[in-house]
mmCIF file of C-alpha atoms in Angstrom:
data_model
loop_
_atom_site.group_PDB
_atom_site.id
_atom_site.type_symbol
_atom_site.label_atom_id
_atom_site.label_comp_id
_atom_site.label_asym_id
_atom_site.label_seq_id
_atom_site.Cartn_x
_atom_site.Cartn_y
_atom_site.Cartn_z
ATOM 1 C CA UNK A 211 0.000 0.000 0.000
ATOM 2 C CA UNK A 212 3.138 2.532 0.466
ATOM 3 C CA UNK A 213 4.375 1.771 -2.894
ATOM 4 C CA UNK A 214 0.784 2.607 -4.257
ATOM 5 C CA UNK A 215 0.365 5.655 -2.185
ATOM 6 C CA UNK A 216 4.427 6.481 -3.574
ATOM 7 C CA UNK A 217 2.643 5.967 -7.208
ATOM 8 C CA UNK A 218 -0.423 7.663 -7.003
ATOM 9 C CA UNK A 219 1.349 10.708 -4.952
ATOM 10 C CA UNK A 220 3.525 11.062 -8.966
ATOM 11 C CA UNK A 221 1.199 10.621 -10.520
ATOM 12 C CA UNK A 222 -0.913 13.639 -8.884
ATOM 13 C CA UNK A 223 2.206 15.704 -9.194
ATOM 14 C CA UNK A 224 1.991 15.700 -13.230
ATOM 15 C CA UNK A 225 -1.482 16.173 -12.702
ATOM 16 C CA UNK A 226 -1.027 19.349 -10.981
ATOM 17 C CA UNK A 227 1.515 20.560 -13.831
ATOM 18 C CA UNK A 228 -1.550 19.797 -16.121
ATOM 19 C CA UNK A 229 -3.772 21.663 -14.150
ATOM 20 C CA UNK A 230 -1.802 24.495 -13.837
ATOM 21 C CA UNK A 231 -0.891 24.735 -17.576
ATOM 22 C CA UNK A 232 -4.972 24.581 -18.087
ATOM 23 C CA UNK A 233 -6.217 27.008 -15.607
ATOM 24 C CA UNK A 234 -2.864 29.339 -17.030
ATOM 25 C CA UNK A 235 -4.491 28.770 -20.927
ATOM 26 C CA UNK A 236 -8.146 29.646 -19.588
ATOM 27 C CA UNK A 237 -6.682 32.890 -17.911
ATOM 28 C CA UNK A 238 -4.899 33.638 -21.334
ATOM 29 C CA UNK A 239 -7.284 32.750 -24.088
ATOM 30 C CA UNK A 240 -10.210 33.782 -21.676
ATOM 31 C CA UNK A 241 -11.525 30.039 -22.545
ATOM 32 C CA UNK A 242 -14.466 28.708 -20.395
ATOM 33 C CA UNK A 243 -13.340 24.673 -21.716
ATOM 34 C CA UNK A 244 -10.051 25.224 -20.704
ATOM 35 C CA UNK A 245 -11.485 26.824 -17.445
ATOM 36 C CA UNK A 246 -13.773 23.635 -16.660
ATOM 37 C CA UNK A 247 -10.905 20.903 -18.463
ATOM 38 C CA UNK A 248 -8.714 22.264 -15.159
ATOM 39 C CA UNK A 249 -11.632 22.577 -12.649
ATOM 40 C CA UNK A 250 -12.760 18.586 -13.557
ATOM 41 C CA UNK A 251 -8.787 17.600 -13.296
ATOM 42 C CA UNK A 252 -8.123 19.520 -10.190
ATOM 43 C CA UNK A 253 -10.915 18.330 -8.413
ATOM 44 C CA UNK A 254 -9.376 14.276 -9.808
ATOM 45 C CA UNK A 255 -6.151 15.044 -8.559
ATOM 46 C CA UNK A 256 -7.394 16.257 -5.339
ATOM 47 C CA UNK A 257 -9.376 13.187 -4.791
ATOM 48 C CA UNK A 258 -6.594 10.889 -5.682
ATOM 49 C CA UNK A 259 -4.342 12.729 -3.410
ATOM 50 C CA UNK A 260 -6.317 12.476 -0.195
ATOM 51 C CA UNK A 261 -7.082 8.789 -0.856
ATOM 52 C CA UNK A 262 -2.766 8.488 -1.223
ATOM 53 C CA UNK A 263 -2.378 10.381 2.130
ATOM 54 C CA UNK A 264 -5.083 7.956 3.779
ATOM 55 C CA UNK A 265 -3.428 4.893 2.308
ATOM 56 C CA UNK A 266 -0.149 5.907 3.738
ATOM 57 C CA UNK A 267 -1.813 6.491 7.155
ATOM 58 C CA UNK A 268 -3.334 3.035 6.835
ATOM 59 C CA UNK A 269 0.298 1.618 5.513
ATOM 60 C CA UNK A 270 2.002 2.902 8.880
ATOM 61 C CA UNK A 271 -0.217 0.656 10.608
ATOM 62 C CA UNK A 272 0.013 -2.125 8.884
ATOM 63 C CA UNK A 273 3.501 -2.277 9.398
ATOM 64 C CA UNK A 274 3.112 -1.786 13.282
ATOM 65 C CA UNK A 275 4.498 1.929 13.422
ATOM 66 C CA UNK A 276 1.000 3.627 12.987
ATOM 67 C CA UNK A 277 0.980 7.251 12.964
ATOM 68 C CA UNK A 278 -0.054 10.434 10.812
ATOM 69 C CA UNK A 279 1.211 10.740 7.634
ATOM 70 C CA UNK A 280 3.114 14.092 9.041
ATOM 71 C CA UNK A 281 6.151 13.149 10.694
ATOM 72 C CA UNK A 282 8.864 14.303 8.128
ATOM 73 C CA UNK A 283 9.161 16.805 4.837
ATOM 74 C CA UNK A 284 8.322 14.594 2.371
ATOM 75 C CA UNK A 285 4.786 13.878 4.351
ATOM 76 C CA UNK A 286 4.454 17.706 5.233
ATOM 77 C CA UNK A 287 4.877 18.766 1.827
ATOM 78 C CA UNK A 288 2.336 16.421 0.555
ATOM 79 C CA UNK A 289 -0.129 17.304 2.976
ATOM 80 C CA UNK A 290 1.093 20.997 2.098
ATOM 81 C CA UNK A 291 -0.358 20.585 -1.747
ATOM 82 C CA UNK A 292 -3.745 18.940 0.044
ATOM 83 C CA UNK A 293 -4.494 21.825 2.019
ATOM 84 C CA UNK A 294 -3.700 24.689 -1.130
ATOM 85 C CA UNK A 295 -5.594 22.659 -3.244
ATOM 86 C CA UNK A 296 -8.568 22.236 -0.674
ATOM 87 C CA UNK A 297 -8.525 26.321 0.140
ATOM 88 C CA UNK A 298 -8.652 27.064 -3.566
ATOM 89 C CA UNK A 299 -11.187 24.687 -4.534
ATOM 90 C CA UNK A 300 -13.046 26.266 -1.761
ATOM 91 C CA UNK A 301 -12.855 29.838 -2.918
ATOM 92 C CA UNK A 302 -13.381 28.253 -6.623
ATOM 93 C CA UNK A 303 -16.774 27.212 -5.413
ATOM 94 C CA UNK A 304 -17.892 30.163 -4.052
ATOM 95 C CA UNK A 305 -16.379 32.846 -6.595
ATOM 96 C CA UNK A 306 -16.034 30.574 -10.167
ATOM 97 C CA UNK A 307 -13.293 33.025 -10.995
ATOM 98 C CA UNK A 308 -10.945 30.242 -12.395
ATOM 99 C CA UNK A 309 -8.017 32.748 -13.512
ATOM 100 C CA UNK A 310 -7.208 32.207 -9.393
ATOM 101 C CA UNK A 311 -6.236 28.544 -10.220
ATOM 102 C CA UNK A 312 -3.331 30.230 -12.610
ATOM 103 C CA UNK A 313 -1.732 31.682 -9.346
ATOM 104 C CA UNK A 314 -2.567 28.954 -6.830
ATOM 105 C CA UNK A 315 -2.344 25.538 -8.184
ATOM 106 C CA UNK A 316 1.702 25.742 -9.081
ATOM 107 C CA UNK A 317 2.217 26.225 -5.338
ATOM 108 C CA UNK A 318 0.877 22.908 -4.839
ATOM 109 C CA UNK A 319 2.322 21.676 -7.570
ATOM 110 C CA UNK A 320 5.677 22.878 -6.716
ATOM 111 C CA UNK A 321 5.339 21.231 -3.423
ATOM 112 C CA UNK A 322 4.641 17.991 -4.710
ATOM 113 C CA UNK A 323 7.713 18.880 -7.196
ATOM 114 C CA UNK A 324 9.728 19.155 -4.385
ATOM 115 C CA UNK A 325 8.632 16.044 -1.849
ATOM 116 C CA UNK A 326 9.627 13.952 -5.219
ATOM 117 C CA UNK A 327 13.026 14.620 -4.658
ATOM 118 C CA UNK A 328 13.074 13.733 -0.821
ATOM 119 C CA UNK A 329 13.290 9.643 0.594
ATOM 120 C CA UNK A 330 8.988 8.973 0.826
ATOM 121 C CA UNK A 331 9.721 5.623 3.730
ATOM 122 C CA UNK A 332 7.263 5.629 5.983
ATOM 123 C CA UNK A 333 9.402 5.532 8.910
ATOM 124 C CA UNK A 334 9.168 5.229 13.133
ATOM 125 C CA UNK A 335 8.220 8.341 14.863
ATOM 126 C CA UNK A 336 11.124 9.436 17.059
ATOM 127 C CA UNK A 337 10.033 9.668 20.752
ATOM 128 C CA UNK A 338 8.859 13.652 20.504
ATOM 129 C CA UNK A 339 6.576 13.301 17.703
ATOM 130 C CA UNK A 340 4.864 10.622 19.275
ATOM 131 C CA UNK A 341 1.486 13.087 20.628
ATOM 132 C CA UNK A 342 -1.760 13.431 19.174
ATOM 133 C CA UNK A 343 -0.696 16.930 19.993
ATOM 134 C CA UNK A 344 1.216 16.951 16.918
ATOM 135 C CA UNK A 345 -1.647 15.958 14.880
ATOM 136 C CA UNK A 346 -3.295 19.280 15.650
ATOM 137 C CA UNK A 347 -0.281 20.846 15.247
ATOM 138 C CA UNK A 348 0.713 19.964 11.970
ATOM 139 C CA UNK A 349 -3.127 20.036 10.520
ATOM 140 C CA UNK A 350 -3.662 24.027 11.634
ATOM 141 C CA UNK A 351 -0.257 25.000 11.190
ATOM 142 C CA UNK A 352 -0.159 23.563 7.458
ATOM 143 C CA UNK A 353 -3.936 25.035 6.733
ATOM 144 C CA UNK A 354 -2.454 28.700 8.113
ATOM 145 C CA UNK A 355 0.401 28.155 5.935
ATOM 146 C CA UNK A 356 -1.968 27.451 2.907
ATOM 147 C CA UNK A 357 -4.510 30.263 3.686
ATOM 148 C CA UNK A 358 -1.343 32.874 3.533
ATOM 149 C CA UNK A 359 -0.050 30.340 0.056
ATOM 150 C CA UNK A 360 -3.523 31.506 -1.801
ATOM 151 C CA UNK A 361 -3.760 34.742 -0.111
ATOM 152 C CA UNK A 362 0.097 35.093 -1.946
ATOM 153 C CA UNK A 363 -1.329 33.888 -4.694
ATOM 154 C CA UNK A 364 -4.314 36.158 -5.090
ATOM 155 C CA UNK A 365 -2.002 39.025 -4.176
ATOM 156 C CA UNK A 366 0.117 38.083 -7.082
ATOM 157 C CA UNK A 367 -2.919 38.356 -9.591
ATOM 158 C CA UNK A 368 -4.305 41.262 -8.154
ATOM 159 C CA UNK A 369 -0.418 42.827 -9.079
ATOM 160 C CA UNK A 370 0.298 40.969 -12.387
ATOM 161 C CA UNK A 371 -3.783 41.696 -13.814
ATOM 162 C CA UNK A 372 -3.489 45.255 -12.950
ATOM 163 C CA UNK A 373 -6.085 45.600 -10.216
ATOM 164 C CA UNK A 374 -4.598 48.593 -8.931
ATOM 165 C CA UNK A 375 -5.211 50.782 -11.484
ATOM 166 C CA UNK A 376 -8.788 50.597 -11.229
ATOM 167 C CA UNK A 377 -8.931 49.361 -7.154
ATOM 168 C CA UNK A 378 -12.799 50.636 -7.694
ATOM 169 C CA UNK A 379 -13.788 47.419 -9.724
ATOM 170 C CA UNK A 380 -15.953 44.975 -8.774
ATOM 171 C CA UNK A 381 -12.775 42.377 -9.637
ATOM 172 C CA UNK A 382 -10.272 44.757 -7.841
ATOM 173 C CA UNK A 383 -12.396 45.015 -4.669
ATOM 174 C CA UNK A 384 -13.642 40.984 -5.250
ATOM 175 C CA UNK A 385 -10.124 40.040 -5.341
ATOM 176 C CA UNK A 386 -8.545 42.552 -2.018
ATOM 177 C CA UNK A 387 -11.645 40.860 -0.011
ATOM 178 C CA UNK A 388 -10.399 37.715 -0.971
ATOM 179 C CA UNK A 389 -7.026 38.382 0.255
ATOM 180 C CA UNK A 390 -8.159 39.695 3.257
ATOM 181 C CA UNK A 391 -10.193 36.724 4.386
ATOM 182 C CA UNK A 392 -7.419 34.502 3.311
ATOM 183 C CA UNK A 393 -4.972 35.998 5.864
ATOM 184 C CA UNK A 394 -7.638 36.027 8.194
ATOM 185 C CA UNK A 395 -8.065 32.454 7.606
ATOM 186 C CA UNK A 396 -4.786 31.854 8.026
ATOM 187 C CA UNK A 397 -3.800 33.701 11.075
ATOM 188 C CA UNK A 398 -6.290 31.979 13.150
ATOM 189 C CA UNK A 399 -4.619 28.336 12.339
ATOM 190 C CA UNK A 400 -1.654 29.834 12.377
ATOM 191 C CA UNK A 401 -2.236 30.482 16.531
ATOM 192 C CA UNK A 402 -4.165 28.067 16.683
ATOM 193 C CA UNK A 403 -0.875 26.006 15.303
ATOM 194 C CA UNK A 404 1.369 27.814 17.660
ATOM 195 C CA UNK A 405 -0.719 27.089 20.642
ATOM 196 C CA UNK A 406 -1.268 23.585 20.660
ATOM 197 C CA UNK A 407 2.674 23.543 19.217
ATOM 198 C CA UNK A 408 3.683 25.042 22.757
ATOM 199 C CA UNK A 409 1.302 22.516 24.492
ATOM 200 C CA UNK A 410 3.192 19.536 22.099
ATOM 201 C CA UNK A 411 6.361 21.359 23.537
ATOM 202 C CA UNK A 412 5.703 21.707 26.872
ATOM 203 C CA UNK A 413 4.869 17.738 26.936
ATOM 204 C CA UNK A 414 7.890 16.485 24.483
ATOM 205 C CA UNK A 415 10.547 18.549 25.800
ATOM 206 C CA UNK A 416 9.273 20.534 29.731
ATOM 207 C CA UNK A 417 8.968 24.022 28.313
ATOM 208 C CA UNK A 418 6.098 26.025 26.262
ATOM 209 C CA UNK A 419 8.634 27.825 24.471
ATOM 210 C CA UNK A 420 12.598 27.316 24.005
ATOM 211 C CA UNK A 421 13.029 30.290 21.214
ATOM 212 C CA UNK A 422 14.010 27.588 18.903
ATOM 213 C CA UNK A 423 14.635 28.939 15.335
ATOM 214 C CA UNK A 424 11.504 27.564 14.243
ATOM 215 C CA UNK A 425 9.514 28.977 17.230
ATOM 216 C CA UNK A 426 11.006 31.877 16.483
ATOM 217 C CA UNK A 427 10.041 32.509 12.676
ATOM 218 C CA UNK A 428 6.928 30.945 13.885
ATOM 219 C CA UNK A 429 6.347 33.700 15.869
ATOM 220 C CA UNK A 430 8.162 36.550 13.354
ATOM 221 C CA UNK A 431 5.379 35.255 10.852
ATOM 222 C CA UNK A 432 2.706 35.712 13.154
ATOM 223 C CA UNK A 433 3.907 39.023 13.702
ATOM 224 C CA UNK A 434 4.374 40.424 9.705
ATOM 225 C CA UNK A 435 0.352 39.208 9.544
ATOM 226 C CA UNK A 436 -0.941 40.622 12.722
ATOM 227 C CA UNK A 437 0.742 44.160 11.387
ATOM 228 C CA UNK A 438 -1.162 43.324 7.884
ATOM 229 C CA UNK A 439 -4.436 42.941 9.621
ATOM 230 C CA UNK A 440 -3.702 46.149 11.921
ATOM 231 C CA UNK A 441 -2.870 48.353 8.763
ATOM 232 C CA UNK A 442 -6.312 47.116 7.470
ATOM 233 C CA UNK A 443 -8.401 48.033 10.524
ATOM 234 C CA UNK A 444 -6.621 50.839 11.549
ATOM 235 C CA UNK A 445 -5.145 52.322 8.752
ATOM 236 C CA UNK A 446 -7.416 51.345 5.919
ATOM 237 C CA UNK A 447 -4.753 49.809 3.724
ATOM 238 C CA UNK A 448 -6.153 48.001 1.132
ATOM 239 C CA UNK A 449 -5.964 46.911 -2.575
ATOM 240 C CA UNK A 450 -1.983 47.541 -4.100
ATOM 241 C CA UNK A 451 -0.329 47.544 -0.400
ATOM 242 C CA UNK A 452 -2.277 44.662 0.796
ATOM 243 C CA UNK A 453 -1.871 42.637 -1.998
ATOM 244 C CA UNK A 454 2.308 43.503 -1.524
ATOM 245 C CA UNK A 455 2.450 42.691 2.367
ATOM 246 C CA UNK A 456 0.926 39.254 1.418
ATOM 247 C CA UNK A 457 3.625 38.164 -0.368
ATOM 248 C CA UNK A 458 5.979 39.612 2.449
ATOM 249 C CA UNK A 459 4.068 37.323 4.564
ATOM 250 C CA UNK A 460 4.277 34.537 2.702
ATOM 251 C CA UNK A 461 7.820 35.102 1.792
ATOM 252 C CA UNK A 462 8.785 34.677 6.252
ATOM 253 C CA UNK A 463 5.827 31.745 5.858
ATOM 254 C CA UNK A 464 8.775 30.022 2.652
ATOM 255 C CA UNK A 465 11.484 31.066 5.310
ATOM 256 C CA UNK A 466 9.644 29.489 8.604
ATOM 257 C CA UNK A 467 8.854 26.430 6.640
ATOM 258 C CA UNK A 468 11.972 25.336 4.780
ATOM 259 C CA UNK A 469 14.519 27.828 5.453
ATOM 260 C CA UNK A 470 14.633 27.029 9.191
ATOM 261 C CA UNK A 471 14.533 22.950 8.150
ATOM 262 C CA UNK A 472 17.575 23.483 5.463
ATOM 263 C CA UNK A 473 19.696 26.334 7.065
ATOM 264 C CA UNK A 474 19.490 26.452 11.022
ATOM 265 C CA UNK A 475 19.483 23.471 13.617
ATOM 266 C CA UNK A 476 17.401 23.200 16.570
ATOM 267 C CA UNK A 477 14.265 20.931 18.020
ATOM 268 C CA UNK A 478 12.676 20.796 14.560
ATOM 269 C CA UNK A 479 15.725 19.587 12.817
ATOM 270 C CA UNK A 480 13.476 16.010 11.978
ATOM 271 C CA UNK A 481 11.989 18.052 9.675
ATOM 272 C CA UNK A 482 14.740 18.332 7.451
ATOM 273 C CA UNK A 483 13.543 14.816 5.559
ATOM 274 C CA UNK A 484 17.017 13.490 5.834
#
């Protein structure tokens, strides 16, 4: 069952190029066939994907080591894809404004990219990991992580489509709401993430909080939003400069996430997939 959930997890990878490439042609031939073609494979590859990441959780088990596929990079950046792809599809739903798709689905794509180049063994959890603590954990921290991935993503388009020089529009002000309840979104898992991470803390290793670097950009990240939310309520920003400060956030959200695994050592060094 690991091999097959190996298999199918490649398999959704090229079908996340595809969809990209298709929801990229209906955005630049303003095609509705190339808009539903990537809708109808997105919503496949999403499907196959969450029945791989259930088959691997079933796989632990069966070989006696049972746990949540979420214990190393390769896992994290898998279930990093799942949760972009289940925001967007969400917001897909509600708006049908497919041109988003261009802008988010190569973020999950690229993750998947990435976890393809990593060792995908299902392997023992080490002793700190082992907490349904980290369960929570991982689940809100990785949807906060994916609310500010789309919100980067919808602040891209609003820059590249030139929103800003008519912020009036119905798709200018459509598309700055968006962003807005994206970081919102986010923000909340993201403490929510940090929270129960401190409680997972306190019980693997005696303390709340160590400043480890990943705590750390953890809580830098936390900060760069909670600044974006305060220049919207008390400032008024909007539009152009919100739209810019999500993709600052999301930039300390890459750092937080893999910088901290690849360049500085500390608790979370597991998560470096070697």
């Amino acid at each position: 069952m690991e091999a097959l959930s190996n298999q199918i997890i490649v398999a959704v990878t090229f079908a996340l190029l595809g969809t990209s490439v298709l929801y990229l042609c209906a955005w630049a031939f303003k095609s509705k066939v190339f808009g539903w073609a990537a809708s109808g494979l997105n919503w496949v590859a999403f499907a196959a994907l969450t029945a791989a990441i259930v088959m691997r959780w079933v796989a632990s088990h069966q070989m006696g080591i049972g746990h949540a596929p979420f214990s190393n990079l390769f896992e994290s950046l898998v279930f990093f894809a799942w949760t972009i792809a289940v925001i967007y599809l969400i917001i897909e739903l509600a708006t049908w404004i497919r041109t988003i798709g261009a802008f988010a689905m190569p973020l999950a794509f690229l993750a998947l990219l990435y976890a393809l180049t990593l060792d995908p063994a299902i392997k023992p959890l080490l002793p700190a990991l082992k907490s349904n603590w980290l369960i929570a954990h991982v689940i809100t921290c990785f949807l906060g992580y994916a609310g500010f991935g789309v919100s980067a993503a919808l602040g891209a388009m609003y820059l590249v489509t030139g929103q800003a020089k008519d912020p009036a529009s119905p798709r200018a002000l459509l598309l700055d709401n968006l962003i807005y309840q994206t970081v919102v979104v986010g923000f909340i898992l993201l403490t929510a993430g940090i929270v129960t991470g401190s409680i997972w803390a306190n019980s693997a290793w005696g303390t709340y909080w160590s400043w480890d670097p990943k705590e750390t950009w953890s809580l830098i990240t936390w900060l760069v939003y909670a600044s974006l939310l305060h220049s919207r309520f008390m400032r008024g920003w909007q539009g152009k400069r919100i739209a810019m400060f999500s993709l600052i956030g999301f930039a300390c959200v890459l750092f937080t996430y893999f910088g901290v695994n690849l360049l500085l050592s500390g608790l979370h060094s597991y998560a470096t997939g070697k």
